[in-house]
PDB file of C-alpha atoms in Angstrom:
ATOM      1  CA  ASP A 585       0.046   0.129   0.041  1.00  0.00           C
ATOM      2  CA  VAL A 586       1.737   3.354  -1.123  1.00  0.00           C
ATOM      3  CA  ALA A 587      -0.149   5.422   1.470  1.00  0.00           C
ATOM      4  CA  GLN A 588       1.723   3.135   4.195  1.00  0.00           C
ATOM      5  CA  ASN A 589       5.159   2.996   2.298  1.00  0.00           C
ATOM      6  CA  PRO A 590       6.697   6.113   1.054  1.00  0.00           C
ATOM      7  CA  SER A 591       9.544   4.241  -0.179  1.00  0.00           C
ATOM      8  CA  GLU A 592       7.206   2.216  -2.533  1.00  0.00           C
ATOM      9  CA  LEU A 593       5.871   5.252  -4.183  1.00  0.00           C
ATOM     10  CA  THR A 594       9.450   6.697  -4.762  1.00  0.00           C
ATOM     11  CA  ARG A 595       9.777   3.199  -6.033  1.00  0.00           C
ATOM     12  CA  LEU A 596       6.876   3.462  -8.601  1.00  0.00           C
ATOM     13  CA  GLY A 597       7.856   7.484  -9.549  1.00  0.00           C
ATOM     14  CA  ALA A 598      11.144   6.216 -10.690  1.00  0.00           C
ATOM     15  CA  ALA A 599       9.701   3.037 -12.939  1.00  0.00           C
ATOM     16  CA  PHE A 600       7.442   5.947 -14.354  1.00  0.00           C
ATOM     17  CA  ASN A 601       9.442   8.099 -14.888  1.00  0.00           C
ATOM     18  CA  HIS A 602      12.628   5.943 -16.520  1.00  0.00           C
ATOM     19  CA  PRO A 603      10.761   2.837 -17.804  1.00  0.00           C
ATOM     20  CA  LEU A 604      11.780  -0.406 -18.838  1.00  0.00           C
ATOM     21  CA  ILE A 605      12.944  -0.321 -22.575  1.00  0.00           C
ATOM     22  CA  ALA A 606      13.613  -4.020 -23.939  1.00  0.00           C
ATOM     23  CA  PHE A 607      15.383  -4.109 -27.504  1.00  0.00           C
ATOM     24  CA  PRO A 608      16.555  -7.158 -29.305  1.00  0.00           C
ATOM     25  CA  ALA A 609      20.375  -7.516 -28.530  1.00  0.00           C
ATOM     26  CA  ASN A 610      22.993 -10.125 -30.462  1.00  0.00           C
ATOM     27  CA  LEU A 611      23.845 -12.742 -27.440  1.00  0.00           C
ATOM     28  CA  GLY A 612      26.467 -14.729 -28.043  1.00  0.00           C
ATOM     29  CA  GLY A 613      26.734 -18.364 -26.834  1.00  0.00           C
ATOM     30  CA  GLY A 614      30.263 -17.795 -24.848  1.00  0.00           C
ATOM     31  CA  THR A 615      31.052 -18.153 -21.341  1.00  0.00           C
ATOM     32  CA  GLY A 616      30.784 -14.593 -19.939  1.00  0.00           C
ATOM     33  CA  ALA A 617      28.500 -12.602 -17.287  1.00  0.00           C
ATOM     34  CA  ALA A 618      24.670 -13.890 -17.528  1.00  0.00           C
ATOM     35  CA  PRO A 619      22.523 -11.664 -19.270  1.00  0.00           C
ATOM     36  CA  SER A 620      21.376  -9.854 -16.400  1.00  0.00           C
ATOM     37  CA  ALA A 621      23.129  -9.000 -13.382  1.00  0.00           C
ATOM     38  CA  SER A 622      23.058  -6.173 -10.837  1.00  0.00           C
ATOM     39  CA  PHE A 623      25.684  -4.159  -9.283  1.00  0.00           C
ATOM     40  CA  ALA A 624      23.877  -3.366  -6.022  1.00  0.00           C
ATOM     41  CA  ARG A 625      20.271  -4.761  -4.635  1.00  0.00           C
ATOM     42  CA  VAL A 626      19.206  -2.837  -1.726  1.00  0.00           C
ATOM     43  CA  GLU A 627      17.418  -5.567   0.738  1.00  0.00           C
ATOM     44  CA  SER A 628      15.827  -3.128   3.722  1.00  0.00           C
ATOM     45  CA  PRO A 629      12.434  -1.737   2.632  1.00  0.00           C
ATOM     46  CA  GLY A 630      11.842   1.624   3.346  1.00  0.00           C
ATOM     47  CA  VAL A 631      15.600   2.496   2.061  1.00  0.00           C
ATOM     48  CA  VAL A 632      16.217   3.446  -1.960  1.00  0.00           C
ATOM     49  CA  LEU A 633      19.660   3.320  -3.317  1.00  0.00           C
ATOM     50  CA  THR A 634      19.624   6.698  -5.038  1.00  0.00           C
ATOM     51  CA  SER A 635      23.304   6.791  -6.563  1.00  0.00           C
ATOM     52  CA  LEU A 636      26.322   4.640  -7.541  1.00  0.00           C
ATOM     53  CA  LYS A 637      29.163   6.326  -9.119  1.00  0.00           C
ATOM     54  CA  ARG A 638      32.857   6.447  -8.895  1.00  0.00           C
ATOM     55  CA  GLY A 639      33.908   8.622  -6.029  1.00  0.00           C
ATOM     56  CA  GLU A 640      35.873  11.851  -6.707  1.00  0.00           C
ATOM     57  CA  ASP A 641      39.228  10.476  -4.974  1.00  0.00           C
ATOM     58  CA  GLY A 642      38.397   7.011  -5.988  1.00  0.00           C
ATOM     59  CA  GLY A 643      36.344   4.206  -4.896  1.00  0.00           C
ATOM     60  CA  ILE A 644      32.867   3.868  -5.405  1.00  0.00           C
ATOM     61  CA  VAL A 645      30.068   5.834  -3.469  1.00  0.00           C
ATOM     62  CA  LEU A 646      26.576   5.097  -2.847  1.00  0.00           C
ATOM     63  CA  ARG A 647      23.894   6.987  -1.696  1.00  0.00           C
ATOM     64  CA  LEU A 648      21.111   5.706   0.220  1.00  0.00           C
ATOM     65  CA  VAL A 649      17.795   7.386   1.659  1.00  0.00           C
ATOM     66  CA  GLU A 650      15.296   6.111   4.224  1.00  0.00           C
ATOM     67  CA  LEU A 651      11.844   7.284   3.177  1.00  0.00           C
ATOM     68  CA  ASP A 652       9.315   5.558   5.657  1.00  0.00           C
ATOM     69  CA  GLY A 653      10.696   7.364   8.702  1.00  0.00           C
ATOM     70  CA  GLN A 654      12.450   4.646  10.905  1.00  0.00           C
ATOM     71  CA  ALA A 655      15.828   4.592  11.343  1.00  0.00           C
ATOM     72  CA  THR A 656      17.294   1.454   9.938  1.00  0.00           C
ATOM     73  CA  ASP A 657      20.593  -0.399   9.474  1.00  0.00           C
ATOM     74  CA  ALA A 658      20.251  -0.778   5.731  1.00  0.00           C
ATOM     75  CA  VAL A 659      21.572  -4.018   4.146  1.00  0.00           C
ATOM     76  CA  VAL A 660      23.056  -3.716   0.011  1.00  0.00           C
ATOM     77  CA  ALA A 661      23.833  -6.824  -1.596  1.00  0.00           C
ATOM     78  CA  LEU A 662      26.862  -5.925  -3.767  1.00  0.00           C
ATOM     79  CA  ALA A 663      28.247  -7.202  -7.000  1.00  0.00           C
ATOM     80  CA  PRO A 664      31.987  -8.720  -6.128  1.00  0.00           C
ATOM     81  CA  GLY A 665      33.547  -6.464  -8.173  1.00  0.00           C
ATOM     82  CA  ILE A 666      32.051  -3.710  -6.446  1.00  0.00           C
ATOM     83  CA  ALA A 667      33.510  -4.759  -2.858  1.00  0.00           C
ATOM     84  CA  PRO A 668      36.233  -6.986  -3.301  1.00  0.00           C
ATOM     85  CA  ALA A 669      36.877  -8.564   0.115  1.00  0.00           C
ATOM     86  CA  GLY A 670      39.137  -6.892   2.420  1.00  0.00           C
ATOM     87  CA  ALA A 671      37.976  -3.354   0.927  1.00  0.00           C
ATOM     88  CA  ALA A 672      37.696  -0.147   3.276  1.00  0.00           C
ATOM     89  CA  VAL A 673      34.519   0.996   4.073  1.00  0.00           C
ATOM     90  CA  SER A 674      33.885   4.595   5.479  1.00  0.00           C
ATOM     91  CA  THR A 675      30.595   7.120   5.529  1.00  0.00           C
ATOM     92  CA  VAL A 676      31.090  10.413   3.651  1.00  0.00           C
ATOM     93  CA  ASP A 677      29.256  13.439   3.488  1.00  0.00           C
ATOM     94  CA  LEU A 678      27.140  14.726   0.156  1.00  0.00           C
ATOM     95  CA  LEU A 679      30.748  16.218  -0.509  1.00  0.00           C
ATOM     96  CA  GLU A 680      32.480  12.877  -0.078  1.00  0.00           C
ATOM     97  CA  ARG A 681      34.145  14.142   3.143  1.00  0.00           C
ATOM     98  CA  PRO A 682      34.633  11.608   5.772  1.00  0.00           C
ATOM     99  CA  GLU A 683      31.854  11.784   8.833  1.00  0.00           C
ATOM    100  CA  ALA A 684      31.172   9.700  11.374  1.00  0.00           C
ATOM    101  CA  GLY A 685      29.027   6.736  11.121  1.00  0.00           C
ATOM    102  CA  SER A 686      28.752   2.839  10.824  1.00  0.00           C
ATOM    103  CA  ALA A 687      28.963   1.034   7.843  1.00  0.00           C
ATOM    104  CA  ARG A 688      30.790  -2.638   7.195  1.00  0.00           C
ATOM    105  CA  LEU A 689      30.758  -5.127   4.673  1.00  0.00           C
ATOM    106  CA  GLU A 690      29.820  -8.697   5.952  1.00  0.00           C
ATOM    107  CA  ASN A 691      29.936 -11.196   3.054  1.00  0.00           C
ATOM    108  CA  GLY A 692      29.337  -8.919   0.319  1.00  0.00           C
ATOM    109  CA  ARG A 693      26.497  -6.813   1.829  1.00  0.00           C
ATOM    110  CA  LEU A 694      26.965  -3.376   2.893  1.00  0.00           C
ATOM    111  CA  VAL A 695      25.352  -2.793   6.245  1.00  0.00           C
ATOM    112  CA  VAL A 696      25.138   1.123   7.101  1.00  0.00           C
ATOM    113  CA  ALA A 697      22.963   2.693   9.834  1.00  0.00           C
ATOM    114  CA  VAL A 698      20.431   4.858   8.145  1.00  0.00           C
ATOM    115  CA  PRO A 699      18.303   7.355  10.463  1.00  0.00           C
ATOM    116  CA  ALA A 700      14.622   7.932   9.778  1.00  0.00           C
ATOM    117  CA  HIS A 701      14.282  10.190   6.807  1.00  0.00           C
ATOM    118  CA  GLY A 702      18.246  10.496   6.289  1.00  0.00           C
ATOM    119  CA  ILE A 703      20.558  10.723   3.639  1.00  0.00           C
ATOM    120  CA  VAL A 704      23.749   8.330   4.128  1.00  0.00           C
ATOM    121  CA  GLY A 705      26.884   8.274   1.372  1.00  0.00           C
ATOM    122  CA  VAL A 706      29.309   5.350   1.688  1.00  0.00           C
ATOM    123  CA  ARG A 707      32.485   4.926   0.416  1.00  0.00           C
ATOM    124  CA  ILE A 708      33.816   1.441  -1.141  1.00  0.00           C
ATOM    125  CA  GLY A 709      37.770   1.287  -1.554  1.00  0.00           C
TER     126      GLY A 709
END
């Protein structure tokens, strides 16, 4: 129910504004990557990934927003190339400067504390 979950409204709005466009592709029969894959998948309800980009000073930066008004530890499943074993993880502000916060990698998943209605940036690497 969209009235109860503002995060779902955000997801629906993004899907409407950026619809899936299917087009034919010539997929070879090689042993490469699967025809579909994901860089990151948010596993926590109420949290939306708003960006995934190369950081200004290297690494990868993710921005997460909590939309349901409940502080939570967001869990984001990451592709192996995004978060290799032993990668450094830290929270950053909107200008990608280090800031106090709780973020860690656990078995290929990013776990980060997100305050109610808050925005959290995380640098990996």
